[in-house]
Structures are given as structure tokens and as C-alpha cells.
């Protein structure tokens, strides 16, 4: 499948907890564009593999799961995210840090990444797409007219994840999260295929100490400078 170029794509990559999900959702909402949460796809593969009793190191089995993944992304009654796996609501289940580690494990396998490539590119539909992940600007949408690499200090990232998870994942502690995020960063950045790295033409945005509105404002300015939309 060729890389679609007619539809504008904003690629938002960066390490865990840098705020990609929040910023991508806010930007997609402001533009009324589609949203791709590619991390959720890797989480779903690990989650579905586990539910089907696959061995943790079964690459072929997980690649098959990725190929056949029956996933749906929508909105819950209160406007929050809703993720269905074979029709079952797994929104909470895939958000735990354990599910994140599982995702990071299966995401290191080229078979799984290849199986998800066309599905991810299929999200690029008019009027545009905001794509959140680790390799959106480097591999999945290399022709994206705007690539953001969002970073924040490890302390701030752990704290943000903690605040996100504490109501949902009762096992979570800040110290354990800091360790797990550091381990996941290492695993994602050092894998041989599609490692976490800023595209050469990415705009690096450090969100440490900035509000969501500040970060969206920076991304908005970068997009208007490139003629993707008008400055407001
Ligand atoms: O963004 P997230 O925390 O939901 O992602 C979970 C894991 O999935 C992450 O640790 C690495 C992997 N991932 C990836 O390899 N490539 C992507 N485009 C998105 C996520």
C-alpha cells in the first residue's frame, strides 16, 4: 500500500507520558480531523494475545492477532474515549501500565508492526488526520506535512501518567510508574525496527511546565506556518 499523500497528516510522536494523547485529541477536535491512537492498536494486540492464551514470545501468533484485529474507536456517552475489541469495551483494560509494557513488547516485533501498517494508514481520510505514536513521522506517514516530537522531563511524564491512572489502575504508584516508564522508553528507543526517534524534519516541542493550551498553541502555529490551516 502506498503512503497516502492527498490527506494532510499531523504526526505527533514522542516518549510515554509526554502528552501526545491529550494534545492529539485536542488538535483533532479543534480541526475536526480524524484521530489515530496507534499505541492503542499495539495495546490491543498484546491484550487480545493474552486473552487468547498466546505465549508471551509467540511472534507469529501475535502477528496473526494484529492482522485480524477487530477494533473500533468511538466516544462513550460522556464524550470520553471508547475502545472496543471484538465488540467488547476494553477502554479501561488496555490503559494499565502492564498493558503498556505488553504493547511495548509486541511492538518490537517487525511481524506485528508490518501487520498494523496498512490499518494505520487507512485512518488517513479527508479532511485530515492527527496521528499519535512513536513512528508516525518516520515510518507510517513519512510524507506528513507537519511532524511534532513531543518531549517532557521523565519526572513530569511519570507524574502525568500517575494522575491519569490513579483513578483507574488501583495498583499504580508513582515510584513504580517512573521505573516502568523508563524501562518502556529504553525498550522503545533501542529496538532495531522503528525505534522511537524524532524524524529529521520534526519540530521538537518540550511540554515540561506548559499547559495543554500552550502546547496546542505551539502546534497550531507550526501548522499555520506550513499553510496547513489559518492562524486564529
Ligand atoms: O502510546 P502508548 O503508551 O499507548 O503506546 C504503548 C506502546 O506501544 C509503546 O510503549 C510502544 C508501542 N508503540 C509503538 O511501538 N509504535 C507506535 N506508533 C505507538 C506505540
Short mmCIF file of C-alpha atoms and ligand atoms in Angstrom, two decimals:
data_model
loop_
_atom_site.label_atom_id
_atom_site.label_comp_id
_atom_site.label_asym_id
_atom_site.label_seq_id
_atom_site.Cartn_x
_atom_site.Cartn_y
_atom_site.Cartn_z
CA UNK A 1 0.00 0.00 0.00
CA UNK A 2 1.36 3.38 -0.93
CA UNK A 3 1.62 6.19 1.60
CA UNK A 4 -1.44 8.41 1.13
CA UNK A 5 -0.40 11.98 0.44
CA UNK A 6 -3.64 13.74 -0.56
CA UNK A 7 -4.88 13.84 3.02
CA UNK A 8 -2.94 16.13 5.39
CA UNK A 9 -1.46 14.31 8.38
CA UNK A 10 -0.07 15.79 11.57
CA UNK A 11 2.31 13.24 13.11
CA UNK A 12 2.76 13.52 16.88
CA UNK A 13 5.49 11.24 18.22
CA UNK A 14 7.42 11.07 21.46
CA UNK A 15 8.05 9.01 24.58
CA UNK A 16 5.40 7.72 27.00
CA UNK A 17 3.63 10.34 29.08
CA UNK A 18 4.81 13.36 27.04
CA UNK A 19 1.17 14.35 26.47
CA UNK A 20 0.75 13.06 22.92
CA UNK A 21 -2.72 11.62 23.55
CA UNK A 22 -4.11 14.77 25.15
CA UNK A 23 -2.59 17.10 22.55
CA UNK A 24 -3.60 14.90 19.60
CA UNK A 25 -7.18 14.66 20.83
CA UNK A 26 -7.39 18.44 21.42
CA UNK A 27 -5.93 19.22 17.99
CA UNK A 28 -8.14 16.70 16.16
CA UNK A 29 -11.17 18.15 17.97
CA UNK A 30 -10.24 21.72 17.06
CA UNK A 31 -9.68 20.82 13.41
CA UNK A 32 -12.50 18.27 13.21
CA UNK A 33 -9.98 15.80 11.79
CA UNK A 34 -9.68 12.05 12.36
CA UNK A 35 -7.52 10.71 15.16
CA UNK A 36 -5.22 7.68 15.15
CA UNK A 37 -4.11 6.41 18.56
CA UNK A 38 -1.55 3.92 17.26
CA UNK A 39 -0.41 2.97 20.77
CA UNK A 40 -3.92 1.65 21.43
CA UNK A 41 -3.52 -0.74 18.47
CA UNK A 42 -0.33 -2.22 19.98
CA UNK A 43 -2.05 -2.37 23.39
CA UNK A 44 -4.99 -4.21 21.78
CA UNK A 45 -2.69 -6.76 20.13
CA UNK A 46 -0.97 -7.56 23.44
CA UNK A 47 -4.30 -7.64 25.27
CA UNK A 48 -6.00 -9.87 22.69
CA UNK A 49 -2.97 -12.19 22.57
CA UNK A 50 -3.10 -12.55 26.34
CA UNK A 51 -6.87 -13.21 26.30
CA UNK A 52 -6.37 -15.90 23.65
CA UNK A 53 -3.73 -17.59 25.80
CA UNK A 54 -0.81 -16.93 23.41
CA UNK A 55 2.69 -17.39 24.83
CA UNK A 56 4.34 -14.00 25.52
CA UNK A 57 7.06 -14.71 22.93
CA UNK A 58 4.76 -16.03 20.16
CA UNK A 59 5.56 -13.53 17.39
CA UNK A 60 3.64 -15.32 14.66
CA UNK A 61 0.56 -15.69 16.86
CA UNK A 62 0.62 -12.00 17.77
CA UNK A 63 1.13 -11.01 14.12
CA UNK A 64 -2.00 -13.05 13.27
CA UNK A 65 -3.86 -11.28 16.06
CA UNK A 66 -2.70 -7.92 14.63
CA UNK A 67 -3.84 -8.90 11.12
CA UNK A 68 -7.28 -9.98 12.30
CA UNK A 69 -7.78 -7.33 15.00
CA UNK A 70 -11.44 -6.33 15.24
CA UNK A 71 -11.07 -2.90 16.85
CA UNK A 72 -13.45 0.06 16.97
CA UNK A 73 -12.71 3.53 18.28
CA UNK A 74 -15.55 5.76 19.36
CA UNK A 75 -16.80 8.03 22.11
CA UNK A 76 -18.50 7.00 25.33
CA UNK A 77 -21.80 8.55 26.45
CA UNK A 78 -19.89 11.22 28.45
CA UNK A 79 -17.66 12.08 25.49
CA UNK A 80 -14.63 10.12 26.76
CA UNK A 81 -12.77 7.53 24.70
CA UNK A 82 -14.35 4.17 23.91
CA UNK A 83 -12.32 1.28 22.53
CA UNK A 84 -13.97 -1.97 21.52
CA UNK A 85 -12.18 -5.25 20.88
CA UNK A 86 -14.44 -7.73 19.06
CA UNK A 87 -17.37 -5.67 20.32
CA UNK A 88 -16.25 -5.70 23.99
CA UNK A 89 -15.41 -2.48 25.83
CA UNK A 90 -11.70 -2.72 26.78
CA UNK A 91 -11.12 1.02 27.23
CA UNK A 92 -10.00 0.69 30.85
CA UNK A 93 -8.32 -2.70 30.49
CA UNK A 94 -5.79 -1.57 27.88
CA UNK A 95 -4.79 1.61 29.77
CA UNK A 96 -2.91 -0.05 32.66
CA UNK A 97 0.88 0.23 32.72
CA UNK A 98 1.01 -3.60 32.49
CA UNK A 99 -0.88 -3.34 29.18
CA UNK A 100 1.59 -0.61 28.13
CA UNK A 101 4.54 -2.92 28.80
CA UNK A 102 2.80 -5.72 26.87
CA UNK A 103 2.29 -3.30 23.97
CA UNK A 104 5.93 -2.26 24.04
CA UNK A 105 6.98 -5.98 23.94
CA UNK A 106 4.86 -6.89 20.88
CA UNK A 107 5.69 -3.55 19.21
CA UNK A 108 9.36 -4.57 19.00
CA UNK A 109 8.50 -7.39 16.54
CA UNK A 110 8.64 -6.50 12.83
CA UNK A 111 5.88 -9.05 12.06
CA UNK A 112 3.44 -7.21 14.31
CA UNK A 113 4.46 -3.75 13.05
CA UNK A 114 4.06 -4.88 9.42
CA UNK A 115 0.64 -6.35 10.19
CA UNK A 116 -0.58 -2.99 11.57
CA UNK A 117 0.89 -0.72 8.88
CA UNK A 118 -1.94 -0.70 6.33
CA UNK A 119 -4.54 -0.43 9.09
CA UNK A 120 -2.83 2.69 10.45
CA UNK A 121 -2.53 4.29 7.01
CA UNK A 122 -6.22 3.59 6.49
CA UNK A 123 -7.00 6.20 9.16
CA UNK A 124 -5.83 8.96 6.80
CA UNK A 125 -9.16 10.11 5.42
CA UNK A 126 -10.40 13.60 4.49
CA UNK A 127 -10.37 16.22 5.80
CA UNK A 128 -7.19 15.19 7.70
CA UNK A 129 -5.60 13.03 10.37
CA UNK A 130 -3.80 13.64 13.64
CA UNK A 131 -1.66 10.54 14.24
CA UNK A 132 -0.24 9.81 17.70
CA UNK A 133 2.58 7.30 18.23
CA UNK A 134 6.28 6.56 18.11
CA UNK A 135 6.92 6.17 14.36
CA UNK A 136 4.17 8.26 12.76
CA UNK A 137 6.61 10.76 11.23
CA UNK A 138 9.38 8.27 10.43
CA UNK A 139 7.64 5.14 9.09
CA UNK A 140 3.86 5.29 8.89
CA UNK A 141 3.41 8.79 7.43
CA UNK A 142 6.90 9.88 6.28
CA UNK A 143 5.33 12.50 3.95
CA UNK A 144 3.31 14.16 6.75
CA UNK A 145 3.49 17.96 6.24
CA UNK A 146 3.77 18.54 9.99
CA UNK A 147 5.71 16.32 12.41
CA UNK A 148 5.86 17.11 16.09
CA UNK A 149 8.19 15.33 18.51
CA UNK A 150 6.76 15.95 21.95
CA UNK A 151 9.05 15.58 24.95
CA UNK A 152 8.94 16.36 28.70
CA UNK A 153 11.24 15.55 31.60
CA UNK A 154 10.98 11.97 32.96
CA UNK A 155 9.67 13.34 36.29
CA UNK A 156 6.85 15.25 34.63
CA UNK A 157 5.94 12.34 32.38
CA UNK A 158 5.72 9.92 35.33
CA UNK A 159 3.60 12.40 37.28
CA UNK A 160 1.20 12.94 34.36
CA UNK A 161 0.79 9.20 33.86
CA UNK A 162 0.25 8.79 37.58
CA UNK A 163 -2.51 11.41 37.60
CA UNK A 164 -4.11 9.74 34.55
CA UNK A 165 -4.02 6.24 36.01
CA UNK A 166 -4.57 6.64 39.74
CA UNK A 167 -8.37 6.51 39.49
CA UNK A 168 -8.36 3.64 37.01
CA UNK A 169 -5.45 1.36 37.95
CA UNK A 170 -5.53 0.70 41.69
CA UNK A 171 -2.08 -0.94 41.68
CA UNK A 172 -0.33 2.21 40.47
CA UNK A 173 2.36 4.08 42.47
CA UNK A 174 4.50 7.00 41.32
CA UNK A 175 7.80 5.22 42.05
CA UNK A 176 6.80 2.07 40.15
CA UNK A 177 5.46 4.15 37.24
CA UNK A 178 8.74 6.08 36.97
CA UNK A 179 10.65 2.80 36.73
CA UNK A 180 8.22 1.28 34.22
CA UNK A 181 8.18 4.36 32.00
CA UNK A 182 11.99 4.43 31.98
CA UNK A 183 12.07 0.73 31.05
CA UNK A 184 9.48 1.23 28.31
CA UNK A 185 11.38 4.25 26.90
CA UNK A 186 14.56 2.18 26.77
CA UNK A 187 12.79 -0.71 25.07
CA UNK A 188 11.03 1.56 22.53
CA UNK A 189 14.14 3.62 21.75
CA UNK A 190 16.62 0.76 21.38
CA UNK A 191 14.61 -1.75 19.33
CA UNK A 192 16.01 -2.41 15.85
CA UNK A 193 12.73 -1.73 13.98
CA UNK A 194 11.01 1.65 14.00
CA UNK A 195 12.71 2.84 17.20
CA UNK A 196 11.41 5.91 18.97
CA UNK A 197 13.33 8.73 17.30
CA UNK A 198 12.45 12.20 16.05
CA UNK A 199 12.11 12.47 12.27
CA UNK A 200 14.82 14.70 10.78
CA UNK A 201 12.15 17.25 9.85
CA UNK A 202 10.21 17.12 13.13
CA UNK A 203 9.56 20.17 15.31
CA UNK A 204 10.63 19.27 18.85
CA UNK A 205 8.23 20.65 21.47
CA UNK A 206 9.15 20.39 25.15
CA UNK A 207 5.88 20.36 27.08
CA UNK A 208 7.50 20.45 30.54
CA UNK A 209 5.69 23.07 32.62
CA UNK A 210 3.35 24.04 29.77
CA UNK A 211 -0.43 23.82 29.85
CA UNK A 212 -2.35 21.80 27.26
CA UNK A 213 -3.50 25.09 25.69
CA UNK A 214 0.14 26.30 25.42
CA UNK A 215 1.27 23.11 23.69
CA UNK A 216 -1.71 23.06 21.32
CA UNK A 217 -0.94 26.72 20.60
CA UNK A 218 2.64 25.85 19.56
CA UNK A 219 1.48 23.02 17.34
CA UNK A 220 -1.18 25.29 15.86
CA UNK A 221 1.40 27.96 14.99
CA UNK A 222 3.71 25.36 13.42
CA UNK A 223 0.79 24.15 11.26
CA UNK A 224 -0.22 27.65 10.18
CA UNK A 225 3.41 28.49 9.30
CA UNK A 226 3.28 25.50 6.95
CA UNK A 227 -0.02 26.64 5.44
CA UNK A 228 -1.96 23.67 6.83
CA UNK A 229 -4.58 25.93 8.35
CA UNK A 230 -5.07 29.62 9.02
CA UNK A 231 -3.74 31.31 12.16
CA UNK A 232 -6.62 32.21 14.51
O1 LIG B 1 1.41 5.44 23.32
P1 LIG B 1 1.18 4.21 24.20
O2 LIG B 1 1.75 4.35 25.56
O3 LIG B 1 -0.26 3.81 24.23
O4 LIG B 1 1.98 3.02 23.45
C1 LIG B 1 2.13 1.75 24.02
C2 LIG B 1 3.37 1.08 23.44
O5 LIG B 1 3.15 0.76 22.06
C3 LIG B 1 4.65 1.91 23.46
O6 LIG B 1 5.40 1.69 24.64
C4 LIG B 1 5.40 1.46 22.23
C5 LIG B 1 4.34 0.94 21.31
N1 LIG B 1 4.07 1.84 20.18
C6 LIG B 1 4.88 1.73 19.09
O7 LIG B 1 5.83 0.96 19.09
N2 LIG B 1 4.63 2.47 17.98
C7 LIG B 1 3.63 3.34 17.95
N3 LIG B 1 3.39 4.05 16.85
C8 LIG B 1 2.80 3.50 19.10
C9 LIG B 1 3.06 2.75 20.21
#
